[in-house]
mmCIF file of C-alpha atoms in Angstrom:
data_model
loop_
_atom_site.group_PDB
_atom_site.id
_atom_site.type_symbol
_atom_site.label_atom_id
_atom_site.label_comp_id
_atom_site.label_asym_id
_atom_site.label_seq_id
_atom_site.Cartn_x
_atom_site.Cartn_y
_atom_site.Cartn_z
ATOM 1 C CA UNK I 1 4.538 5.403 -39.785
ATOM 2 C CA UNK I 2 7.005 4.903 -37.155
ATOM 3 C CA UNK I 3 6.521 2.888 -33.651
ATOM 4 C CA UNK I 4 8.260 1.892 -30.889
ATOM 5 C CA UNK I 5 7.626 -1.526 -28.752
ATOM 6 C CA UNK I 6 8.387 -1.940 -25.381
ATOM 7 C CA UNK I 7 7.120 -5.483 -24.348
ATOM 8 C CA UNK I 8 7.659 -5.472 -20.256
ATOM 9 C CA UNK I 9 5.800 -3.052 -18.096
ATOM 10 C CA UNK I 10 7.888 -3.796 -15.702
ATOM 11 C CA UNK I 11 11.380 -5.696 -15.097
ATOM 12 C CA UNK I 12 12.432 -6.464 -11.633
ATOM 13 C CA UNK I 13 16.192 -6.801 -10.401
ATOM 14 C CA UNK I 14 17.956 -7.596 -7.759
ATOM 15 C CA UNK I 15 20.614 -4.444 -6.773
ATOM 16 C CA UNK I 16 23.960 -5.413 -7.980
ATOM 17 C CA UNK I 17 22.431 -7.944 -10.743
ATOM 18 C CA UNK I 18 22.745 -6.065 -14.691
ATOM 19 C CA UNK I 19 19.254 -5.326 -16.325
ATOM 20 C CA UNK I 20 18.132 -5.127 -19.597
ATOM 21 C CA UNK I 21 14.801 -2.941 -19.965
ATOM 22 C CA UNK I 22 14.103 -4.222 -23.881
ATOM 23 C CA UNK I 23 13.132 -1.432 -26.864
ATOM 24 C CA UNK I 24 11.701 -2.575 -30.306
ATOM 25 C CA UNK I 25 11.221 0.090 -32.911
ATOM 26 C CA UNK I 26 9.540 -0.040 -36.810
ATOM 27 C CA UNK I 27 10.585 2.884 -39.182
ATOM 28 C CA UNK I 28 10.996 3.044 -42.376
ATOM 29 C CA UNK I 29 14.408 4.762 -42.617
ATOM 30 C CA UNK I 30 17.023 5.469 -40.719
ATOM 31 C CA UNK I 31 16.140 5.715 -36.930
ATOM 32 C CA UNK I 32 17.183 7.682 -34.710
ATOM 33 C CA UNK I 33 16.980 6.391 -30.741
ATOM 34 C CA UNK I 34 16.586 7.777 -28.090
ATOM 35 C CA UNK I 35 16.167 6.681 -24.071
ATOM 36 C CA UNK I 36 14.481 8.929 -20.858
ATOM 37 C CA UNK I 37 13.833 8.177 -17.664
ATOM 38 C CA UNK I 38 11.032 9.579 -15.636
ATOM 39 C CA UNK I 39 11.156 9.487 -11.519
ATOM 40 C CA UNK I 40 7.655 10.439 -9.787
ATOM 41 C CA UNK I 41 6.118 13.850 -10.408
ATOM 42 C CA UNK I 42 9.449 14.623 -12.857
ATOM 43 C CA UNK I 43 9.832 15.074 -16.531
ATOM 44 C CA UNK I 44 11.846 13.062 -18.770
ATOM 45 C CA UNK I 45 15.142 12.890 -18.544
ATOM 46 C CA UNK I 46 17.474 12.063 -21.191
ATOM 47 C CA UNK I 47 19.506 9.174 -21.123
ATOM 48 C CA UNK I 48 21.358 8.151 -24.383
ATOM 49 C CA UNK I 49 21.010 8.610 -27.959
ATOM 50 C CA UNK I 50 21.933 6.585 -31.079
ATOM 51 C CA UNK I 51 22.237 8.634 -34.295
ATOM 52 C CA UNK I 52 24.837 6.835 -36.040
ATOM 53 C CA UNK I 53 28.206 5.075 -35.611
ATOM 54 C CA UNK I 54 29.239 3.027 -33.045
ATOM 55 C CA UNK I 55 26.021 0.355 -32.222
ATOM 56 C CA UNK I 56 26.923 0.385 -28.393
ATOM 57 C CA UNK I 57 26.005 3.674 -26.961
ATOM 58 C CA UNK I 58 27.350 4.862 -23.392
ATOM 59 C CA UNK I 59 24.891 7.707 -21.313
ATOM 60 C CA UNK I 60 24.405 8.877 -18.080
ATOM 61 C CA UNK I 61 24.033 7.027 -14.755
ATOM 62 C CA UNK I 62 26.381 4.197 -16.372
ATOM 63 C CA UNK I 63 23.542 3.183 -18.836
ATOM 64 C CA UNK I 64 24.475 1.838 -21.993
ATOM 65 C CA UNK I 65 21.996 0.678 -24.712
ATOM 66 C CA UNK I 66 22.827 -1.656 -28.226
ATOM 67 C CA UNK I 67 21.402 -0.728 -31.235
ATOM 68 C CA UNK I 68 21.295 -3.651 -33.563
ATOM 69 C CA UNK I 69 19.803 -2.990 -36.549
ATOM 70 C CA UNK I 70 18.872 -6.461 -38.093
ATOM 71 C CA UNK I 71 16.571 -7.204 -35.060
ATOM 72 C CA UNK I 72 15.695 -3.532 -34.978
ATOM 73 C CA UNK I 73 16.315 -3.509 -31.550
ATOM 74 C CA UNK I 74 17.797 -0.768 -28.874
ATOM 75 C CA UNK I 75 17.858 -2.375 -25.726
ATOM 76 C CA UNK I 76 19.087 -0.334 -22.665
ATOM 77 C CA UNK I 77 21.385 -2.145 -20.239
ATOM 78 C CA UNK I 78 23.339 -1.477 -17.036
ATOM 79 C CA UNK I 79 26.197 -3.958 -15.614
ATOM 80 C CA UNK I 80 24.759 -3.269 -12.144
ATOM 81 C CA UNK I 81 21.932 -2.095 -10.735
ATOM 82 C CA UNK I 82 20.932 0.190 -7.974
ATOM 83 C CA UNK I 83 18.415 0.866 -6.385
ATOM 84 C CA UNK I 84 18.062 4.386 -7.279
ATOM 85 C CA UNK I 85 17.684 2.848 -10.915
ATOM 86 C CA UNK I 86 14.283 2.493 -9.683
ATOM 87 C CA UNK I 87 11.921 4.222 -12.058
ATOM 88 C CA UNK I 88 10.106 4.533 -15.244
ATOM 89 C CA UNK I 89 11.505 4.109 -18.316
ATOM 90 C CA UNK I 90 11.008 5.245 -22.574
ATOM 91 C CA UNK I 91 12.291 4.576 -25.668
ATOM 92 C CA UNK I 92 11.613 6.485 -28.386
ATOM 93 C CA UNK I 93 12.384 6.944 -32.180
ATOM 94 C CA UNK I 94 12.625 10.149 -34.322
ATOM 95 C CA UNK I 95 12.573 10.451 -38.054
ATOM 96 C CA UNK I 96 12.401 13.827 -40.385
ATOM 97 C CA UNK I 97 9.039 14.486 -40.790
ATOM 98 C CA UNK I 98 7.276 15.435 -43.745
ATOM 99 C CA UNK I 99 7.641 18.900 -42.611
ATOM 100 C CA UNK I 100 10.631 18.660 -41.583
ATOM 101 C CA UNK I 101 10.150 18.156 -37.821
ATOM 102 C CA UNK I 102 11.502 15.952 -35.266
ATOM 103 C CA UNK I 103 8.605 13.727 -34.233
ATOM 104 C CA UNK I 104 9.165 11.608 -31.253
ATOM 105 C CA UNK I 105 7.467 8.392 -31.051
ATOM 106 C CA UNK I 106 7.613 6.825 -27.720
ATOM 107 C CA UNK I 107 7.281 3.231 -26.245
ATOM 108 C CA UNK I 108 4.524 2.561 -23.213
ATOM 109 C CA UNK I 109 7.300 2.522 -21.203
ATOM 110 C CA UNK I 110 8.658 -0.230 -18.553
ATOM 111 C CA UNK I 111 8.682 0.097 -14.566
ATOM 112 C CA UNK I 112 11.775 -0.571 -13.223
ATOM 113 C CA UNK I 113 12.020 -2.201 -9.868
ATOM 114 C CA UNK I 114 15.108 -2.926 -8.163
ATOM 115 C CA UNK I 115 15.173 -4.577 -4.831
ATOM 116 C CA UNK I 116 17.735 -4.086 -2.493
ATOM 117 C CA UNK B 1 22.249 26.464 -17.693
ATOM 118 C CA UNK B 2 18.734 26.532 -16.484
ATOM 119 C CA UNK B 3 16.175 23.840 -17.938
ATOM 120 C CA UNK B 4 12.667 23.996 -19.356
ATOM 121 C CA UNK B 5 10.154 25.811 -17.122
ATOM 122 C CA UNK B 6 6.513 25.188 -16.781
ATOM 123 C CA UNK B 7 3.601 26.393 -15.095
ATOM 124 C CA UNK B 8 1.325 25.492 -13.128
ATOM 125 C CA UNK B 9 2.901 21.929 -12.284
ATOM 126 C CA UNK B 10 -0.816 20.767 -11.168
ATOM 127 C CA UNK B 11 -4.552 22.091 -12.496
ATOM 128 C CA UNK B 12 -7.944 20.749 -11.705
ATOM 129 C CA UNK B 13 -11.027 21.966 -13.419
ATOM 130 C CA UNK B 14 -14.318 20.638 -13.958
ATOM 131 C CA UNK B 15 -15.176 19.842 -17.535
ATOM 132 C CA UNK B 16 -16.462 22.362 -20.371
ATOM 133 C CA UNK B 17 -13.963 24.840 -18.146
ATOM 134 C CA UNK B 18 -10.970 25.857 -19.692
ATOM 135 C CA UNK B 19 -7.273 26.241 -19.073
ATOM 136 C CA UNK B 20 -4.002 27.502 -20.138
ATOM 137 C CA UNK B 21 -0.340 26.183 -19.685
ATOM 138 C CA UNK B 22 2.929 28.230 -20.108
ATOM 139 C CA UNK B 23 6.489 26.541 -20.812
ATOM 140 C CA UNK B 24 9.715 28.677 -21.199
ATOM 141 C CA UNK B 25 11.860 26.590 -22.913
ATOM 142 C CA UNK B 26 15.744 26.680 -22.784
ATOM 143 C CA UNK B 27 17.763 29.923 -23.632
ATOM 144 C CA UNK B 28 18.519 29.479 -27.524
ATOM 145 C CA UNK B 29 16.433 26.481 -28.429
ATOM 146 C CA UNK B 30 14.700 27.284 -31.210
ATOM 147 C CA UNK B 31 12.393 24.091 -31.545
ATOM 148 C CA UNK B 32 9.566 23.765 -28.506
ATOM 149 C CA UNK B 33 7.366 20.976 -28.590
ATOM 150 C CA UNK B 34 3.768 20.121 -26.226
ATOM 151 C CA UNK B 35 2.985 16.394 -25.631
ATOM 152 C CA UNK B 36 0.527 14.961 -24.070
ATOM 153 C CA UNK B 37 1.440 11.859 -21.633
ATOM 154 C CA UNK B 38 -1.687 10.027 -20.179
ATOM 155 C CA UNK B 39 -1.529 7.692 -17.410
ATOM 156 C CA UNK B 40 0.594 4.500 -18.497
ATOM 157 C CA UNK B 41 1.193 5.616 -21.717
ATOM 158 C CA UNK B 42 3.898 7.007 -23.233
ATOM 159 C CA UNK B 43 4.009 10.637 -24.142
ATOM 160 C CA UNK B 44 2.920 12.211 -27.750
ATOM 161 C CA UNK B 45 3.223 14.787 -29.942
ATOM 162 C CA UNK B 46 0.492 17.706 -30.073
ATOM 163 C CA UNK B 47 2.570 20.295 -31.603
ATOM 164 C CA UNK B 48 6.001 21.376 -32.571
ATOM 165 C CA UNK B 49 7.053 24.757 -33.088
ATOM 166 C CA UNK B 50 10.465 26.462 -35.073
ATOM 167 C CA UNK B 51 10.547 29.619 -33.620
ATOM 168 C CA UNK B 52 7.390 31.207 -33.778
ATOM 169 C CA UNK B 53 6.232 29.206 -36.541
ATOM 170 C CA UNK B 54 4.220 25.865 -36.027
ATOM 171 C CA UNK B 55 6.099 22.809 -38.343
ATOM 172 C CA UNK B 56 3.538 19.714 -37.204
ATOM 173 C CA UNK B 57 0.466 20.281 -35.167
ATOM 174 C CA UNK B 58 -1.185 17.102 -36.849
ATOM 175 C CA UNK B 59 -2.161 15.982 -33.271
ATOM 176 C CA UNK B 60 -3.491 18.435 -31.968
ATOM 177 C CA UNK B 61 -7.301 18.357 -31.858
ATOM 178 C CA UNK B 62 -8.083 21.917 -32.924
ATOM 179 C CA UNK B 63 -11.609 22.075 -32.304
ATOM 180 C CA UNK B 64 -10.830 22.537 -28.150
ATOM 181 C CA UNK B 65 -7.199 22.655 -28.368
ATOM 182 C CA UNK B 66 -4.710 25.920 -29.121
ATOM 183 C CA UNK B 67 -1.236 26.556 -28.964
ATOM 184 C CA UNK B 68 0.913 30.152 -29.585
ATOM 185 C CA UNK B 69 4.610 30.613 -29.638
ATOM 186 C CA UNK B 70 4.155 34.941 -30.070
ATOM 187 C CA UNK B 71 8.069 35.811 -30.094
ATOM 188 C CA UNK B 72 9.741 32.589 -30.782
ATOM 189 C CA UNK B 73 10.312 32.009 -26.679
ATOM 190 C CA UNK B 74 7.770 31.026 -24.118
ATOM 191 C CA UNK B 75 4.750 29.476 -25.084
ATOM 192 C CA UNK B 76 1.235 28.382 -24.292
ATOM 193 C CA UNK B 77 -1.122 25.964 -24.995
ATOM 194 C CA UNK B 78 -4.670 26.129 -24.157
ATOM 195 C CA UNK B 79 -7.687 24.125 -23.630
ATOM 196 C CA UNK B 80 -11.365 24.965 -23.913
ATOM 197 C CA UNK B 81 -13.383 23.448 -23.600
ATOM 198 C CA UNK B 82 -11.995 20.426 -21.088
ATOM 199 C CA UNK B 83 -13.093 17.144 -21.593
ATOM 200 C CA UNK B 84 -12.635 14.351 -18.522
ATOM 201 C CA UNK B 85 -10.213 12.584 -20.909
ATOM 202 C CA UNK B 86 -7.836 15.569 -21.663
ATOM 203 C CA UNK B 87 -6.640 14.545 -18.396
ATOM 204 C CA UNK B 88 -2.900 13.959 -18.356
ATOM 205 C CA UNK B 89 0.165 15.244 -17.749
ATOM 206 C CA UNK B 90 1.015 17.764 -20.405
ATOM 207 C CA UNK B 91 4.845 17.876 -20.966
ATOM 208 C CA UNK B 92 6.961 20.908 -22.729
ATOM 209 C CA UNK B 93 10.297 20.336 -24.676
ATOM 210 C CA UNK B 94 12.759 21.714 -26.246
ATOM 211 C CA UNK B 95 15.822 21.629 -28.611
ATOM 212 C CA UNK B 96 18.464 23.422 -30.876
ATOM 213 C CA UNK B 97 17.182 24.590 -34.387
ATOM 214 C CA UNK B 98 19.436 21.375 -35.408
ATOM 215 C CA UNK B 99 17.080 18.055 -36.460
ATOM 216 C CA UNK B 100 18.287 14.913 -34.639
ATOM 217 C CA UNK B 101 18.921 16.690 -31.454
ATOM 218 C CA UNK B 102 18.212 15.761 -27.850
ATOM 219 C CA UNK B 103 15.071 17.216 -26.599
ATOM 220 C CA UNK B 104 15.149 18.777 -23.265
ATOM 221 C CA UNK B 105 11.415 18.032 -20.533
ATOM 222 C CA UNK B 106 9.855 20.134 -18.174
ATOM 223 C CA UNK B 107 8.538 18.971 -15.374
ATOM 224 C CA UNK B 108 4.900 18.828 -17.103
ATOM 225 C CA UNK B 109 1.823 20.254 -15.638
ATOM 226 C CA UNK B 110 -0.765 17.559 -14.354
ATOM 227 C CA UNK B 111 -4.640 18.171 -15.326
ATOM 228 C CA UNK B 112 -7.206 16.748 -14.029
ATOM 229 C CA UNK B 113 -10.807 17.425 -15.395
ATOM 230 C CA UNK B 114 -13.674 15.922 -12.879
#
């Protein structure tokens, strides 16, 4: 079975400081990674993937997020905050499933706050 | 290129009522998927669809809950009969016929049984 950790409900940053909202993920296989954000009354939104290759992983918004596969971590960063950063993030991991699907697991999710 | 759509975006019914949600997913994506994201949790899986053919619906509690995919595009998924706890925000998804690809949200529809 496949799961995905986020431990911080919420991480608060000042605007202009970097953040790190931290991802945590148990499969057994090859993962595959994934990142959304979700504003108020919105769906997700995708952010960044990491499939394979290159462990640091550029997306939209100037995100970025590290995979690093001996901690089995993919924590999603950002050199600089703003305040329009200000939402609710997921993580999430996919794996082929038995049937051949595309099962997304996702995280609890963490609350960003950024304060101005 | 014009995202997932879904309707209603809000629904309240009392309980043992039931009710139906539609989702038109993107043009060409053949893969449409319903979760089910409660308040301060993360969203999961109900069911998972390949055209009009359903690939995991082991989620999906089947004694109150349905879902149909007739001609491979829109679907729906219905409820009935409601319980309080099947409310939630019920989100629709989609991707390319291609496994390991991005899936696309909706803007969900949010239930609420009293």
């Amino acid at each position: 079975a496949q799961s995905v950790a986020q431990p911080e409900d919420q991480v608060n940053v000042a605007e202009g400081n970097p953040l790190t909202v931290k991802c945590t993920y148990s499969v057994s296989g090859n993962p595959y990674l994934f990142w959304y954000v979700q504003y108020p009354n919105r769906g997700l939104q995708f952010l960044l993937k990491y499939i394979t290759g290159d462990n640091l992983v550029k997306g939209s918004y100037g995100f970025e997020a590290e995979f690093n596969k001996s901690q089995t971590s993919f924590h999603l960063k950002k050199p600089s905050a703003l305040v329009s950063d200000s939402a609710l993030y997921f993580c999430a991991v996919s794996l082929l499933s038995n049937n051949a699907g595309n099962m997304l697991t996702f995280g609890g999710g963490t609350r960003l706050m950024v304060k101005p | 290129e014009a995202g997932v759509a879904q309707s209603p975006r809000y629904k309240i019914i009392e309980k043992r009522q039931s009710v139906a949600f539609w989702c038109n997913p993107i043009s060409g994506h053949a893969t449409l998927y319903w979760y089910q994201q409660i308040l301060g949790q993360g969203p999961k899986l109900l069911i998972q669809f390949q055209n009009n053919g359903v690939v995991d619906d082991s989620q999906l509690p089947k004694d109150r809950f349905s879902a149909e995919r007739l001609k491979g595009v829109d679907s729906t998924l219905k409820i009935q009969p409601a319980k309080l706890e099947d409310s939630a925000v019920y989100l629709c998804a989609s991707s390319t016929a291609r496994w390991r690809e991005t899936q696309y949200f909706g803007p969900g529809t949010r239930l609420l049984v009293l």
